[in-house]
Amino acid sequence: IMIVTILMYSAFSGLTYFADSLWQAASSMGHRVETRDLPGRDTAEHFAIMEQWASLLDRPYHPTAKAKQGLSEAEYRAYMAEFNAPIRLRWVAMARDQVMTGAGVGKDCPVAVQWLAGDETRRALEDELTSRGLARSHVAIPVHPWQHEHALPHWLQAAFAAGDCVSLVTVTEPWLATSSLRSLAPTTASPHFLKLPMAIHSLGTSRYLPAVKMFNGDLSARLLHQAKEKDARLAEALYLCDEGKWWAYMPKGATLFDEAPRHLSAMVRSYPSALLDDPGVRLVPMATLGTPLPGGEHHVFDDWLAQRGMPASPASVQALFGELCDSFFDINLRMLRLGMLAEVHGQNAVLIFKEGRCHGLLLRDHDSLRISVARLEQHGMQDPCYCIKPGHANTLYHLSLEALLFWLQTLAIQVNLRAIIDTLADHYSLSRHDLWREMAARLEARIDAIPFDGRDRGMLKEQLFEREQWPYKRLIAPIIERAGGPGSMPFGISATCNPFVRVRRQADERVAETLTEA
């Protein structure tokens, strides 16, 4: 299905995209992710394999997700997560008076290398800065080798010529790509991961890392921590990556929306040590659950069923899927009640399993937290005052819970959970109809259990279970119209059938047929 979708899109967008999409998808599908003895691996190693697995599709149902324009065949195999190849990062020193930093950068952690390298490597980098007379005037950040070779000479040639930016020769420990490509995992026992810009084109846009996105992410993280203080269930089940440690090149006279500076930046993403150090924890990106392996030989539910001592029967798989929905909807609906909703597609949302139970949700990429200021204020929180480019589309601010619900319907259900349903149905020969009904029942039960007021509960049930149509995100035409330009992933909005109304009617029809036959 993925290959056919890519071919259909490629027919519209040109021969180059066609060729890239075809050979890249074929390369990934031809590679086997190592899944032997997954239960016996430690938490961090298991998580790394889950990321490789998720990378096979990248974004389920996105028609261009596997097309990474700008990578040669050798680079594709070197930098995509599924191939598990170690990546040697480059380092660049930036003039200290031309650097913008995140909320987590201060006197205790002024430089990135403190979080990213061992003592020996750190000393080597410090020695090079000293020997080249840069120790006091510059600060060093890691750079993806592809970005160093292809993007920086194009976008920042003048900055390097002037000495504001300086390439270093010190080599640090290797890293591994994750399902996000520009996010990297350590090969050491460390909770500190990396997010770096890469000027390839993917999902209809260039994958740079602008300071404004990370600045907004700091504001969102503050709100998310406040939400945990407002709701006891969120306090125990919602986990957040720390993304406040970041450095971005910001030359004098530049703005947050300039193109060139956003190609030189770095974020240290710290995962909660309490999760990574717990041998009873499994961290599973939800995209992994919605990604079938090429040979269909394994699914994460196989291990979950075995751990729970349950047979691989339709009833068992449906029951575990229901537990997953309970946890996922409980957290997201509690956030919605407070006036916020994270971007919970399968790549950003990581399920936390503890001792065989679905315990909670780990969020990353906080810069896309959608909010309703009026609802935040009702619960004692305030407008974070996101920085948004004048004249550009705003997807962060929404006037009501009804407007926020769009993201639950599209990213959470139509993309994320739908991919899991389709993969489970194919792997275990299950009825998609039954899984959709299970999801609907669990969702309605959580709406009843969470302390929404009467108006909100009625609105949610009417919008989710009674309306004939749901919104959905249009992708193909907006991507073609954007033609790879700057900005977030382009999309449009249209309407489709309500999946819950559809499965309810199918169930009614089955009952009617049974009665007629009787």
XYZ file of C-alpha atoms in Angstrom:
518
model
C 0.000 0.000 0.000
C 2.811 2.381 0.910
C 4.616 1.813 -2.402
C 1.407 2.334 -4.407
C 0.622 5.542 -2.508
C 4.114 6.855 -3.103
C 3.892 6.042 -6.797
C 0.550 7.857 -7.061
C 1.972 10.937 -5.390
C 5.140 10.800 -7.437
C 3.143 10.821 -10.654
C 1.950 14.270 -9.668
C 5.165 15.779 -8.387
C 7.745 14.797 -10.951
C 10.267 12.199 -12.023
C 12.860 13.081 -9.377
C 10.424 12.595 -6.521
C 9.222 9.379 -8.164
C 12.736 7.953 -8.309
C 13.636 9.001 -4.755
C 10.420 7.627 -3.304
C 10.745 4.295 -5.062
C 14.328 3.397 -4.249
C 14.175 4.735 -0.690
C 11.025 2.821 0.193
C 12.401 -0.319 -1.451
C 15.672 -0.006 0.497
C 13.839 0.268 3.798
C 11.423 -2.561 3.047
C 14.343 -4.768 1.991
C 16.090 -4.302 5.313
C 15.200 -6.495 8.296
C 14.962 -4.843 11.704
C 16.388 -7.128 14.393
C 13.517 -8.313 16.600
C 14.987 -11.425 18.221
C 14.696 -11.650 22.015
C 13.034 -8.270 22.429
C 11.766 -9.148 25.949
C 15.338 -9.899 27.047
C 16.773 -6.518 26.074
C 17.162 -3.637 28.476
C 14.844 -0.635 28.290
C 17.149 1.626 26.250
C 18.126 -1.092 23.760
C 14.496 -2.121 23.314
C 13.542 1.522 22.714
C 16.246 1.870 20.040
C 14.805 -1.097 18.141
C 11.302 0.326 18.426
C 12.573 3.532 16.783
C 14.165 1.559 13.935
C 10.912 -0.325 13.445
C 8.844 2.890 13.378
C 11.167 4.376 10.758
C 10.124 1.781 8.176
C 6.980 3.806 7.434
C 8.027 7.024 9.202
C 4.470 8.439 9.293
C 1.756 5.859 8.574
C -0.661 7.136 5.899
C 1.436 10.151 4.960
C 1.950 9.662 1.208
C 5.449 11.180 1.101
C 6.870 10.156 4.483
C 9.605 7.873 3.133
C 10.792 10.312 0.489
C 13.851 12.147 1.860
C 14.918 14.405 -0.971
C 18.573 15.365 -0.802
C 19.993 12.014 0.325
C 22.106 9.863 -1.963
C 21.684 6.106 -1.706
C 24.768 5.823 0.511
C 23.548 8.683 2.712
C 20.087 7.164 2.996
C 21.548 3.914 4.322
C 23.945 5.805 6.588
C 21.378 8.124 8.191
C 18.020 6.305 8.318
C 17.242 4.617 11.637
C 16.304 1.192 10.281
C 19.871 0.565 9.083
C 21.287 1.126 12.592
C 24.501 2.703 11.296
C 26.641 4.767 13.730
C 26.790 8.467 12.840
C 29.858 10.582 13.592
C 28.762 14.131 14.262
C 30.707 17.255 13.372
C 31.112 20.197 15.761
C 30.885 23.894 14.952
C 31.854 26.771 17.245
C 29.564 29.826 17.163
C 30.403 33.309 18.445
C 28.892 33.573 21.946
C 27.321 36.956 21.254
C 25.463 35.447 18.299
C 23.816 32.516 20.066
C 20.257 32.178 21.383
C 19.720 29.586 24.119
C 16.827 27.718 25.689
C 15.192 27.912 29.092
C 17.322 25.016 30.350
C 20.660 26.598 29.501
C 22.298 28.509 32.336
C 25.415 28.707 34.459
C 25.099 25.051 35.403
C 24.965 23.842 31.801
C 26.316 26.542 29.478
C 27.621 24.251 26.714
C 26.114 21.305 24.842
C 29.105 18.979 25.180
C 28.452 18.601 28.919
C 25.396 16.521 28.070
C 26.647 14.737 24.986
C 30.123 13.331 25.540
C 32.312 11.542 28.059
C 35.126 13.194 29.987
C 37.872 12.307 27.503
C 35.978 13.579 24.474
C 34.835 16.676 26.328
C 38.431 17.523 27.233
C 39.514 17.013 23.624
C 36.878 19.468 22.400
C 37.780 21.999 25.100
C 41.481 21.640 24.229
C 40.772 22.339 20.559
C 38.733 25.429 21.399
C 41.559 26.660 23.622
C 44.334 25.942 21.121
C 42.434 27.785 18.388
C 41.703 30.785 20.608
C 37.949 30.137 20.670
C 37.350 29.055 24.266
C 36.191 32.453 25.527
C 34.593 33.814 22.368
C 32.718 30.803 20.962
C 30.466 27.955 22.059
C 30.441 24.588 20.272
C 27.395 22.581 19.176
C 27.131 19.286 17.277
C 26.128 19.290 13.603
C 24.793 16.411 11.538
C 27.471 15.391 9.003
C 25.003 15.732 6.118
C 24.115 19.243 7.229
C 27.783 20.193 7.600
C 28.587 19.031 4.093
C 25.529 20.164 2.159
C 23.627 22.925 3.965
C 26.048 25.067 5.959
C 28.273 25.960 2.954
C 25.167 27.189 1.152
C 23.321 29.047 3.911
C 26.111 30.268 6.183
C 29.122 30.719 3.929
C 29.607 34.359 5.014
C 29.432 33.466 8.723
C 32.205 30.893 8.331
C 34.296 33.263 6.227
C 34.015 35.938 8.940
C 34.941 33.538 11.740
C 31.563 33.853 13.467
C 31.191 30.124 12.851
C 34.180 27.758 12.869
C 34.270 24.062 11.961
C 36.109 21.900 14.506
C 37.985 18.647 13.931
C 37.335 16.869 17.243
C 35.294 13.672 16.813
C 32.959 12.542 19.593
C 31.160 9.273 20.301
C 28.903 7.957 17.495
C 25.123 8.381 17.513
C 22.183 6.489 16.012
C 19.287 7.887 13.989
C 15.762 7.543 15.325
C 12.458 7.373 13.459
C 12.558 11.178 13.142
C 15.879 11.101 11.151
C 17.155 14.434 12.519
C 16.720 13.181 16.099
C 19.602 11.032 17.287
C 20.049 8.513 20.095
C 23.265 8.023 22.071
C 25.280 4.827 21.791
C 26.273 5.257 25.432
C 24.132 4.691 28.520
C 22.770 8.216 28.525
C 19.261 9.702 28.715
C 20.357 12.652 26.565
C 19.319 12.478 22.894
C 19.818 15.099 20.174
C 17.695 16.960 17.680
C 19.532 18.665 14.812
C 18.527 20.478 11.615
C 18.813 18.708 8.271
C 17.970 20.661 5.117
C 16.547 17.652 3.334
C 12.952 17.848 2.120
C 10.501 15.554 3.852
C 6.732 15.738 4.441
C 6.576 18.671 2.071
C 9.051 20.935 3.888
C 12.712 21.468 4.745
C 13.648 19.852 8.076
C 15.505 22.717 9.691
C 15.395 23.514 13.427
C 14.552 27.188 14.008
C 15.031 28.934 17.329
C 11.428 30.118 17.272
C 10.152 26.524 17.364
C 12.332 25.677 20.344
C 11.388 28.942 22.050
C 7.705 28.041 21.659
C 8.521 24.545 22.904
C 9.852 26.017 26.155
C 6.572 27.882 26.603
C 4.583 24.716 25.917
C 6.659 22.681 28.367
C 5.808 25.176 31.100
C 2.093 24.695 30.345
C 2.410 20.916 30.313
C 4.043 20.937 33.734
C 1.221 23.143 34.999
C -1.297 20.647 33.607
C 0.349 17.897 35.647
C -0.210 20.020 38.746
C -3.912 20.461 37.882
C -4.788 16.780 37.397
C -3.662 13.899 39.610
C -3.871 11.360 36.789
C -1.668 13.508 34.528
C 0.791 13.888 37.399
C 1.365 10.143 37.512
C 0.892 9.080 33.875
C 2.029 11.973 31.661
C 5.803 12.124 31.148
C 7.693 14.840 29.305
C 11.067 14.896 27.615
C 13.156 17.858 28.794
C 13.735 19.937 25.643
C 14.874 23.182 27.239
C 18.588 22.741 26.542
C 19.123 24.224 23.090
C 21.488 26.522 21.219
C 20.745 28.348 17.963
C 22.841 30.600 15.765
C 21.332 34.092 15.803
C 23.575 36.656 14.061
C 23.308 40.337 14.905
C 20.383 41.955 13.133
C 18.675 38.617 12.374
C 15.089 37.753 13.314
C 13.535 34.543 14.565
C 12.015 34.023 11.128
C 15.125 34.363 8.951
C 15.960 31.339 6.808
C 19.739 30.988 7.181
C 20.168 30.842 11.002
C 17.684 27.994 11.423
C 20.140 25.649 9.710
C 22.633 25.807 12.614
C 21.167 24.786 15.969
C 21.003 21.867 18.383
C 18.610 20.606 21.045
C 19.480 18.160 23.819
C 16.362 16.092 24.470
C 16.602 14.400 27.856
C 14.372 11.392 28.494
C 13.223 10.718 32.074
C 15.897 8.577 33.724
C 13.197 7.021 35.894
C 11.873 5.351 32.744
C 15.104 4.429 30.976
C 16.645 2.994 34.157
C 13.629 0.834 35.036
C 14.030 -2.722 33.649
C 10.273 -3.217 33.910
C 9.536 -0.347 31.500
C 9.049 -0.564 27.766
C 8.914 2.634 25.699
C 7.068 2.106 22.409
C 6.496 4.901 19.867
C 2.902 4.497 18.758
C 4.097 4.564 15.139
C 5.821 1.230 15.823
C 2.473 -0.364 16.655
C 1.080 0.916 13.361
C 4.005 -0.284 11.232
C 3.979 -3.873 9.920
C 7.333 -5.532 9.401
C 7.921 -6.456 5.735
C 7.715 -10.185 6.463
C 4.916 -9.840 8.975
C 6.855 -12.081 11.346
C 6.362 -10.114 14.556
C 4.315 -7.449 16.298
C 4.911 -5.767 19.645
C 1.574 -7.169 20.801
C 3.149 -10.667 20.539
C 5.470 -9.781 23.413
C 2.711 -8.010 25.339
C 0.405 -11.037 25.078
C 3.181 -13.373 26.214
C 4.064 -11.159 29.169
C 0.432 -11.154 30.272
C 0.071 -14.903 29.708
C -2.729 -14.366 27.191
C -3.319 -16.400 24.015
C -2.952 -14.643 20.656
C -6.703 -14.806 20.120
C -8.982 -12.109 18.695
C -10.498 -11.536 22.136
C -7.072 -11.086 23.773
C -5.755 -8.707 21.130
C -8.949 -6.665 21.246
C -8.754 -6.493 25.054
C -5.166 -5.202 24.993
C -6.030 -2.705 22.287
C -8.845 -1.520 24.522
C -6.413 -1.035 27.415
C -4.171 0.984 25.119
C -7.128 3.184 24.123
C -8.103 3.650 27.775
C -4.697 5.027 28.692
C -4.227 7.083 25.529
C -7.666 8.726 25.620
C -7.615 9.251 29.363
C -4.466 11.385 29.150
C -5.444 13.290 26.017
C -8.983 14.041 27.181
C -7.718 15.280 30.540
C -5.375 17.635 28.704
C -8.232 18.713 26.419
C -10.411 19.529 29.432
C -7.682 21.911 30.628
C -7.486 23.625 27.230
C -4.545 21.972 25.511
C -3.776 19.065 23.192
C -0.374 17.788 22.127
C 0.528 16.694 18.596
C -0.037 13.020 19.295
C 0.662 11.398 15.961
C 2.507 8.098 16.245
C 5.999 9.544 16.120
C 5.635 12.081 18.944
C 3.532 9.929 21.290
C 5.428 7.173 23.120
C 3.462 4.631 25.143
C 4.871 3.592 28.497
C 4.357 -0.029 29.499
C 5.193 -1.082 33.069
C 5.254 -4.747 33.985
C 2.930 -5.575 31.110
C 0.428 -2.796 31.766
C -0.142 0.355 29.718
C 0.942 2.906 32.301
C 1.043 6.257 30.532
C 2.286 8.472 27.749
C 5.616 10.173 27.075
C 5.544 13.305 24.920
C 8.308 14.829 22.818
C 8.382 17.778 20.394
C 6.502 20.210 22.629
C 6.519 23.072 20.116
C 3.199 21.931 18.599
C 1.019 22.047 21.721
C -2.385 23.372 20.639
C -4.270 25.502 23.138
C -7.478 27.376 23.902
C -6.551 30.409 26.002
C -10.061 30.834 27.397
C -9.970 27.283 28.783
C -6.460 27.691 30.142
C -7.591 30.764 32.032
C -10.605 28.928 33.465
C -8.138 26.512 35.066
C -5.738 29.130 36.390
C -3.246 29.140 33.521
C -2.324 31.902 31.094
C -1.620 32.525 27.425
C 1.992 31.427 26.858
C 2.312 34.141 24.180
C 3.689 31.959 21.412
C 5.849 33.656 18.824
C 4.136 33.284 15.425
C 5.253 34.819 12.149
C 2.891 37.632 11.142
C 0.724 36.751 8.181
C 1.325 33.000 8.450
C -1.205 30.330 9.341
C -1.614 29.720 13.071
C -2.265 26.156 14.238
C -1.419 26.677 17.919
C -4.223 28.984 19.089
C -7.864 27.845 19.045
C -10.973 29.590 20.283
C -12.730 26.577 21.803
C -12.544 22.919 22.746
C -14.533 22.168 19.599
C -11.690 23.587 17.518
C -9.053 21.690 19.527
C -10.988 18.472 18.965
C -9.893 18.562 15.311
C -6.426 17.374 16.350
C -7.793 14.466 18.381
C -9.955 13.360 15.463
C -7.237 13.674 12.818
C -3.798 13.006 14.307
C -4.809 10.869 17.288
C -7.554 8.739 15.719
C -7.521 8.905 11.904
C -3.722 8.653 11.689
C -2.322 7.173 14.894
C -4.910 4.702 16.176
C -6.216 3.852 12.714
C -2.735 2.676 11.691
C -2.593 0.478 14.792
C -6.016 -0.994 14.004
C -5.058 -1.801 10.420
C -1.763 -3.406 11.466
C -3.346 -5.479 14.240
C -6.154 -6.566 11.939
C -3.726 -7.785 9.294
C -1.242 -9.397 11.692
C -3.814 -11.299 13.760
C -6.558 -11.699 11.110
C -8.965 -9.591 13.132
C -12.040 -7.593 12.207
C -11.305 -3.899 11.757
C -14.963 -3.328 12.507
C -14.604 -4.882 15.986
C -11.484 -2.848 16.792
C -13.181 0.403 15.776
C -16.149 -0.488 17.978
C -13.751 -1.212 20.838
C -12.110 2.163 20.365
C -15.467 3.950 20.327
C -16.606 2.200 23.516
C -13.380 3.030 25.357
C -13.442 6.643 24.185
C -17.033 7.162 25.291
C -16.301 5.542 28.657
C -13.398 7.939 29.268
C -15.559 10.944 28.338
C -18.069 9.771 30.972
C -15.384 9.183 33.619
C -13.402 12.428 33.272
C -14.912 15.456 35.095
C -16.060 17.432 32.064
C -18.960 19.754 32.705
C -22.279 18.802 31.150
C -21.962 21.099 28.136
C -18.488 19.863 27.215
C -19.436 16.221 27.649
C -22.463 16.715 25.417
C -20.376 18.528 22.797
C -17.775 15.753 22.732
C -20.350 13.015 22.319
C -22.224 14.909 19.620
C -19.083 15.750 17.653
C -17.490 12.317 18.009
C -20.408 9.902 17.879
C -23.420 11.589 16.272
C -22.270 13.888 13.476
C -22.388 12.347 10.027
C -18.998 13.760 9.039
C -15.586 14.308 10.582
C -12.840 16.644 9.407
C -9.706 15.205 7.874
C -6.369 16.603 6.749
C -5.756 17.009 3.017
C -2.109 16.457 2.085
C -1.419 15.934 -1.614
C -2.595 19.263 -3.075
C -1.095 21.383 -0.256
C 2.270 19.632 -0.621
C 2.304 20.200 -4.370
C 1.323 23.842 -3.863
C 4.071 24.329 -1.274
C 6.666 22.666 -3.536
C 9.087 22.099 -0.677
C 9.157 25.655 0.629
C 9.683 26.810 4.222
C 7.274 26.252 7.082
C 5.635 23.327 8.850
C 4.132 20.369 6.997
C 1.444 21.791 4.675
C -2.114 20.514 4.880
C -5.681 21.467 4.103
C -8.994 20.548 5.725
C -11.887 18.663 4.201
C -14.609 16.278 5.434
C -15.053 12.512 5.539
C -17.502 10.054 7.068
C -17.672 9.647 10.838
C -16.006 6.254 11.489
C -17.981 5.639 14.671
C -21.312 6.287 12.964
C -20.228 3.984 10.174
C -19.327 1.032 12.441
C -22.513 1.531 14.464
C -24.600 1.329 11.310
C -22.716 -1.736 10.153
C -23.431 -3.364 13.498
C -27.120 -2.473 13.224
C -27.219 -3.927 9.721
C -25.650 -7.173 10.948
C -28.235 -7.455 13.711
C -31.026 -6.791 11.227
C -29.682 -9.452 8.858
C -29.470 -11.962 11.701
C -33.058 -11.268 12.748
C -34.230 -11.566 9.147
C -32.483 -14.912 8.728
C -33.974 -16.130 12.022
